[in-house]
Amino acid sequence: MITPQQETALLKKLDAFQVEIPSWGLANTGTRFGKFIQPAAASSIEEKLSDAGEVHKFTGCCPTVAVHVLWDFPKGLESVPETLSFAEKYGVRIGAINPNVFQDQCYKYGSRGNPAAEVRRTALAHILESVEIGKKTGSRDVSLWFADGSNYPGTANIRARAKWFQEGLKETHARLSPSQRMLVEYKPFEPAFYHTDIADWGMALLLARGAGPKAKVLVDTGHHYQAQNIEQIVAWLLAEDMLGGFHFNDRRYADDDLTLGCIDPYQVFRIFHEIAFFEWETGKKPEIAYMIDQSHNLKDKIEETIQTVIAAQSFFAKAALVDHAALAKHQQKCALIDAEECVKSAFATDVRPVLKAWRKSKGLPEDPLAAFRASGYMKRITKDRAEKNAASGGSYA
Ligand code: RM4
Ligand code: MN
Ligand code: MN
């Protein structure tokens, strides 16, 4: 049961909770074996921002859209004014800028970790252009993920590559404006299968620290080995003032990019709990970018995005309900059952009525998914985009 006081506090907290959606989650994606084409998928930045605008319109908590430079700014800096005008037209803002140093042929053996200095320079130039794009779009974060690594033992100089990364990240940091940050993402494997240059949070943390004070670590929930305790990583990063943000998704096996909380809802709750507990205990309010990074290749993309945003809001709300003062006492006394029950009862609380109340107070539909379905938007874009999408083909051949 949620008390009226808890409800008032929660409504206020929800006002400050925002989720950033990825432009690439609205486009056609697939697996290693082929792309699955959906007739309504977005294939231009205008369509992606239009779809993102719908998600924001119905959920009220997704004002920003993360973008991938090569996919969304094909002409780099030159594409900025047009993109900004689309964002304005569809009622969203441009969020994290994601450079792409993994797609071009020159990156076959790596980008910033490539033994060829020329390729490293090409990668850095693209990242620096992304920083400039971020200045023009008014984005706070440049979000860096590197596919770099090697497939066979003995084929790469791991230490030399780490040094090249350190240098590149320092140079990137030097170009940030006072309002910009850079986020360093890690991933244990894929596409590289023997070693990945930035494989875990320790490596990301060292690189971010070495780069400068505006560099933080980005935790993609799908980028961990099976048994890893993600909320412990989150707790450590918070304590070190190094948690910059998340890429939310869920997985069963590897980096599956499934809907947040679809496999392990308690995991998402535990992450939010560590953050809420930290904030309560320290009185600090770290700047955390809550972003989604999913591949909506089977479900309808806009609907899955709405579903994800609501999931994020509800785990956030459940974690906010933990009685922190009581929990601290139970922990101090090692009252294990009481401490555990304190956390679990918050997880078990049905927060849907509060989320509905919050939406109502904002003039939003109480059921965003149903309202989106009733809006006719899907029908319209399916008609407009089906032909172009059908022609795009799903084969990698
Ligand atoms: C990676 C990583 C990055 C994302 C790319 C597309 O696995 O999660 O954040 O930008 O996929
Ligand atoms: Mn990611
Ligand atoms: Mn990933």
XYZ file of C-alpha atoms and ligand atoms in Angstrom:
410
model
C 0.000 0.000 0.000
C 1.252 3.451 -0.889
C 0.453 6.124 1.698
C -0.734 9.590 0.545
C 2.603 11.076 1.709
C 4.511 8.485 -0.292
C 2.368 9.233 -3.315
C 3.038 12.977 -3.115
C 6.781 12.379 -2.823
C 6.732 9.893 -5.672
C 4.830 12.208 -8.004
C 7.523 14.820 -7.465
C 10.285 12.336 -8.131
C 8.621 11.194 -11.335
C 8.652 14.804 -12.563
C 12.441 14.651 -12.622
C 12.755 11.203 -14.181
C 13.447 11.174 -17.893
C 14.385 8.418 -20.288
C 16.287 9.017 -23.519
C 15.262 6.935 -26.473
C 17.644 5.842 -29.227
C 17.024 6.892 -32.815
C 18.306 3.474 -33.905
C 15.583 1.720 -31.903
C 13.052 3.083 -34.381
C 14.852 1.856 -37.502
C 14.936 -1.621 -39.020
C 17.386 -3.917 -37.273
C 17.935 -7.633 -37.217
C 20.414 -10.227 -36.182
C 23.788 -11.300 -37.501
C 21.859 -13.253 -40.120
C 19.654 -10.622 -41.640
C 17.535 -7.564 -41.083
C 13.818 -7.891 -40.440
C 11.870 -5.299 -42.315
C 8.848 -3.667 -40.716
C 6.682 -1.622 -43.062
C 6.383 1.253 -40.575
C 10.053 1.456 -39.556
C 11.779 4.828 -39.686
C 14.516 5.139 -42.267
C 15.483 8.802 -42.067
C 16.311 11.080 -39.176
C 13.074 12.949 -39.832
C 11.043 9.741 -39.467
C 12.986 8.700 -36.359
C 12.389 12.048 -34.682
C 8.740 11.983 -35.694
C 8.323 8.539 -34.070
C 10.290 9.641 -31.007
C 7.985 12.655 -30.760
C 5.033 10.252 -30.555
C 6.663 8.339 -27.703
C 7.220 11.598 -25.832
C 3.715 12.834 -26.600
C 2.134 9.769 -24.988
C 4.577 9.122 -22.123
C 5.638 12.681 -21.247
C 9.096 11.660 -20.065
C 11.215 11.242 -23.210
C 12.120 14.734 -24.370
C 15.493 13.739 -25.855
C 16.669 11.338 -28.543
C 20.119 9.750 -28.703
C 21.605 9.770 -32.186
C 24.282 7.835 -34.040
C 26.392 10.168 -36.137
C 26.892 8.126 -39.302
C 23.338 6.851 -39.327
C 21.631 10.135 -38.485
C 24.070 12.842 -39.602
C 25.241 11.433 -42.947
C 26.849 14.775 -43.821
C 28.297 15.303 -40.352
C 28.176 18.874 -39.101
C 26.394 19.949 -42.259
C 23.382 17.821 -41.313
C 22.926 19.650 -37.997
C 20.592 22.545 -38.954
C 18.161 20.255 -40.765
C 18.167 17.761 -37.879
C 17.536 20.539 -35.364
C 14.583 21.769 -37.370
C 13.087 18.252 -37.445
C 13.587 17.913 -33.686
C 11.740 21.157 -33.124
C 8.965 20.169 -35.512
C 8.351 16.902 -33.639
C 8.718 18.269 -30.114
C 11.947 16.582 -29.024
C 15.590 17.566 -28.496
C 18.783 15.869 -29.638
C 20.362 13.917 -26.790
C 23.570 11.897 -26.612
C 25.777 11.974 -29.675
C 27.160 8.523 -30.531
C 30.155 8.584 -32.863
C 30.421 5.564 -35.128
C 33.958 4.216 -35.426
C 33.021 0.627 -36.104
C 31.227 0.526 -39.422
C 33.679 1.777 -42.018
C 36.069 -0.592 -43.795
C 39.121 1.123 -42.347
C 38.092 -0.125 -38.893
C 38.487 -3.815 -39.724
C 41.370 -4.055 -37.239
C 40.128 -1.395 -34.867
C 39.632 2.346 -34.556
C 41.498 4.007 -31.695
C 43.190 0.667 -31.033
C 44.280 0.144 -34.621
C 48.055 -0.356 -35.083
C 47.904 2.028 -38.073
C 48.323 5.605 -36.850
C 46.389 6.862 -39.850
C 43.286 4.896 -38.902
C 43.584 6.086 -35.317
C 43.668 9.654 -36.620
C 40.612 9.056 -38.819
C 38.724 7.702 -35.794
C 39.752 10.641 -33.620
C 38.722 13.129 -36.297
C 35.263 11.553 -36.424
C 34.952 11.632 -32.632
C 36.039 15.278 -32.532
C 33.496 16.113 -35.222
C 30.906 14.378 -33.030
C 31.938 16.652 -30.144
C 31.352 19.647 -32.428
C 27.987 18.257 -33.492
C 27.104 17.936 -29.793
C 27.974 21.611 -29.243
C 25.654 22.636 -32.077
C 22.782 20.390 -30.999
C 23.110 21.484 -27.368
C 23.617 17.884 -26.277
C 25.229 17.256 -22.933
C 26.764 13.869 -23.684
C 29.066 12.377 -26.264
C 28.669 8.661 -25.766
C 31.612 6.507 -26.795
C 31.456 2.836 -27.592
C 34.359 1.109 -29.329
C 34.044 -2.230 -31.089
C 37.844 -2.595 -30.916
C 39.453 -5.836 -29.930
C 40.976 -8.962 -31.412
C 39.812 -12.464 -32.194
C 42.993 -14.470 -31.682
C 45.443 -14.637 -28.779
C 48.790 -13.028 -29.456
C 47.626 -10.964 -32.421
C 47.247 -7.604 -30.682
C 49.416 -5.544 -28.368
C 46.931 -5.058 -25.555
C 49.053 -2.509 -23.664
C 49.900 -0.397 -26.703
C 46.249 -0.269 -27.660
C 45.239 0.796 -24.139
C 47.741 3.650 -24.446
C 46.262 4.744 -27.795
C 42.838 4.762 -26.223
C 44.099 6.826 -23.319
C 45.607 9.377 -25.713
C 42.503 9.595 -27.901
C 40.161 10.024 -24.966
C 42.354 12.764 -23.490
C 42.309 14.645 -26.777
C 38.548 14.236 -26.955
C 38.126 15.512 -23.412
C 40.181 18.602 -24.222
C 37.629 19.578 -26.884
C 34.558 19.378 -24.651
C 32.730 22.604 -23.858
C 32.003 23.332 -20.179
C 28.506 21.930 -20.583
C 29.569 18.746 -22.360
C 30.499 15.369 -20.909
C 31.869 12.215 -22.433
C 30.691 8.753 -21.476
C 32.891 5.682 -21.868
C 30.987 2.453 -22.496
C 32.423 -1.019 -21.952
C 31.486 -4.406 -23.349
C 33.118 -7.782 -22.642
C 32.887 -9.261 -26.144
C 31.271 -8.905 -29.562
C 32.229 -8.079 -32.200
C 35.675 -9.086 -30.909
C 35.790 -12.561 -29.426
C 39.203 -12.881 -27.824
C 39.897 -9.497 -26.253
C 37.965 -6.241 -26.268
C 39.968 -3.089 -25.591
C 37.420 -1.611 -23.172
C 35.997 -4.822 -21.778
C 34.728 -3.933 -18.315
C 33.906 -1.143 -15.890
C 37.426 -1.118 -14.445
C 38.974 -0.370 -17.819
C 36.290 2.203 -18.607
C 36.832 3.823 -15.206
C 40.602 4.074 -15.636
C 40.247 5.483 -19.132
C 37.600 7.986 -18.039
C 39.677 9.091 -15.037
C 42.719 9.483 -17.242
C 40.776 11.539 -19.765
C 39.558 14.213 -17.332
C 36.793 15.241 -14.925
C 34.033 15.401 -17.513
C 34.477 11.772 -18.508
C 32.202 9.236 -16.809
C 31.383 5.571 -17.236
C 28.342 4.328 -19.135
C 26.778 1.060 -17.975
C 24.965 -0.886 -20.682
C 22.995 -3.500 -18.763
C 23.556 -6.073 -21.516
C 27.329 -5.710 -21.410
C 28.219 -8.046 -18.566
C 28.988 -11.684 -18.042
C 26.059 -13.745 -16.818
C 26.785 -13.890 -13.103
C 28.072 -10.348 -12.740
C 26.477 -8.178 -10.063
C 25.578 -5.058 -12.037
C 24.124 -3.117 -9.114
C 27.390 -3.526 -7.238
C 29.213 -1.927 -10.165
C 26.620 0.855 -10.078
C 27.140 1.334 -6.320
C 30.919 1.588 -6.758
C 30.652 4.007 -9.659
C 28.280 6.177 -7.625
C 30.652 6.201 -4.679
C 33.491 7.221 -7.010
C 31.359 9.922 -8.714
C 31.959 8.126 -11.987
C 28.514 6.942 -13.052
C 27.523 8.879 -16.162
C 24.582 6.936 -17.462
C 22.957 3.766 -18.655
C 22.065 1.967 -21.792
C 19.009 0.028 -20.671
C 17.991 -3.291 -22.167
C 17.593 -6.853 -20.974
C 19.104 -10.116 -22.039
C 19.056 -13.828 -21.416
C 22.403 -14.828 -22.948
C 24.680 -12.086 -24.277
C 24.074 -8.550 -25.563
C 20.557 -9.499 -26.617
C 19.135 -5.949 -26.509
C 15.693 -7.147 -25.387
C 13.034 -5.029 -23.664
C 14.118 -3.658 -20.286
C 13.038 -5.936 -17.463
C 11.524 -8.613 -19.705
C 13.828 -11.346 -18.377
C 14.937 -10.087 -14.968
C 12.773 -7.255 -13.628
C 14.333 -7.502 -10.163
C 17.732 -6.672 -11.664
C 16.485 -3.311 -12.964
C 14.859 -2.573 -9.630
C 18.096 -3.385 -7.782
C 19.987 -0.905 -9.955
C 17.471 1.859 -9.262
C 17.541 0.919 -5.589
C 21.301 1.467 -5.339
C 20.887 4.897 -6.916
C 17.963 5.923 -4.687
C 19.722 4.643 -1.572
C 22.901 6.534 -2.504
C 20.928 9.744 -3.030
C 19.127 9.360 0.283
C 22.279 8.580 2.221
C 24.529 11.256 0.725
C 22.048 13.966 -0.226
C 23.798 14.067 -3.602
C 22.012 14.016 -6.929
C 24.406 12.620 -9.543
C 23.771 13.446 -13.183
C 22.771 10.121 -14.663
C 21.655 9.771 -18.272
C 18.990 7.065 -18.417
C 19.119 5.913 -22.004
C 17.672 2.945 -23.816
C 19.784 0.828 -26.150
C 17.603 -1.929 -27.562
C 17.111 -3.647 -30.867
C 13.405 -3.722 -31.620
C 13.631 -6.223 -34.409
C 10.506 -8.284 -33.743
C 8.075 -6.131 -31.773
C 6.592 -2.978 -33.184
C 9.272 -0.363 -32.572
C 7.242 2.540 -31.250
C 5.132 0.273 -29.057
C 8.209 -1.477 -27.647
C 9.762 1.892 -26.925
C 6.638 2.993 -25.026
C 6.591 -0.346 -23.185
C 10.254 0.132 -22.199
C 9.793 3.689 -20.985
C 6.882 2.634 -18.776
C 8.965 -0.264 -17.440
C 11.798 2.132 -16.567
C 9.403 4.506 -14.833
C 7.844 1.719 -12.807
C 11.156 0.234 -11.575
C 12.323 3.741 -10.724
C 9.095 4.320 -8.777
C 9.315 1.006 -6.918
C 12.895 1.754 -5.853
C 11.807 5.192 -4.629
C 9.381 3.466 -2.246
C 12.081 1.717 -0.210
C 12.040 2.955 3.398
C 15.696 3.979 3.498
C 15.802 4.973 7.156
C 14.412 1.593 8.159
C 16.731 -0.200 5.749
C 19.802 1.555 7.156
C 18.825 0.440 10.658
C 18.227 -3.141 9.580
C 21.578 -3.231 7.782
C 23.394 -1.844 10.805
C 21.884 -4.511 13.043
C 22.441 -7.211 10.411
C 18.718 -7.904 10.583
C 18.906 -9.817 7.347
C 15.285 -10.807 6.927
C 14.012 -7.339 7.843
C 16.461 -5.636 5.471
C 15.638 -7.970 2.636
C 11.886 -7.676 3.195
C 12.165 -3.897 3.289
C 13.607 -3.940 -0.235
C 11.380 -6.720 -1.522
C 8.148 -5.162 -0.338
C 8.949 -2.024 -2.334
C 9.593 -4.200 -5.372
C 6.261 -5.965 -4.855
C 4.262 -2.727 -4.605
C 1.927 -2.044 -7.498
C 2.972 1.403 -8.727
C 0.626 1.483 -11.706
C -1.991 3.642 -9.919
C 0.665 6.260 -9.076
C 1.972 6.270 -12.632
C -1.582 6.814 -13.838
C -2.062 9.635 -11.333
C 1.195 11.228 -12.498
C 0.104 11.072 -16.136
C -3.293 12.504 -15.270
C -1.662 15.403 -13.455
C 0.332 16.150 -16.623
C -2.637 15.932 -18.957
C -1.257 12.732 -20.460
C -3.281 9.643 -21.352
C -3.471 7.217 -18.429
C -2.579 4.308 -20.704
C 0.039 5.550 -23.195
C 0.153 2.326 -25.196
C -3.614 2.191 -25.690
C -3.706 5.893 -26.540
C -0.933 5.487 -29.095
C -2.751 2.525 -30.657
C -5.936 4.538 -30.892
C -4.188 7.556 -32.412
C -4.021 6.228 -35.967
C -0.311 7.152 -36.245
C 0.778 3.574 -37.044
C -1.730 3.284 -39.829
C -0.568 6.528 -41.356
C 3.167 5.769 -41.244
C 2.635 2.220 -42.448
C 0.933 3.612 -45.517
C 3.594 6.271 -46.044
C 6.646 4.076 -45.489
C 5.719 0.539 -46.581
C 6.912 0.846 -50.148
C 10.298 2.303 -49.261
C 10.858 -0.274 -46.534
C 9.851 -3.197 -48.756
C 12.459 -2.093 -51.277
C 15.221 -1.861 -48.673
C 15.754 -5.641 -48.344
C 16.915 -7.541 -45.297
C 19.849 -9.437 -46.687
C 23.438 -8.597 -45.836
C 24.530 -10.118 -49.165
C 26.808 -1.806 -29.062
C 26.749 -0.825 -27.912
C 26.563 0.592 -28.357
C 25.543 0.730 -29.465
C 25.874 -0.229 -30.577
C 24.922 -0.090 -31.744
O 26.658 -3.126 -28.611
O 25.738 -1.203 -27.018
O 26.153 1.385 -27.281
O 25.605 2.051 -29.920
O 25.839 -1.548 -30.043
Mn 25.073 0.330 -25.581
Mn 25.288 -3.343 -26.879
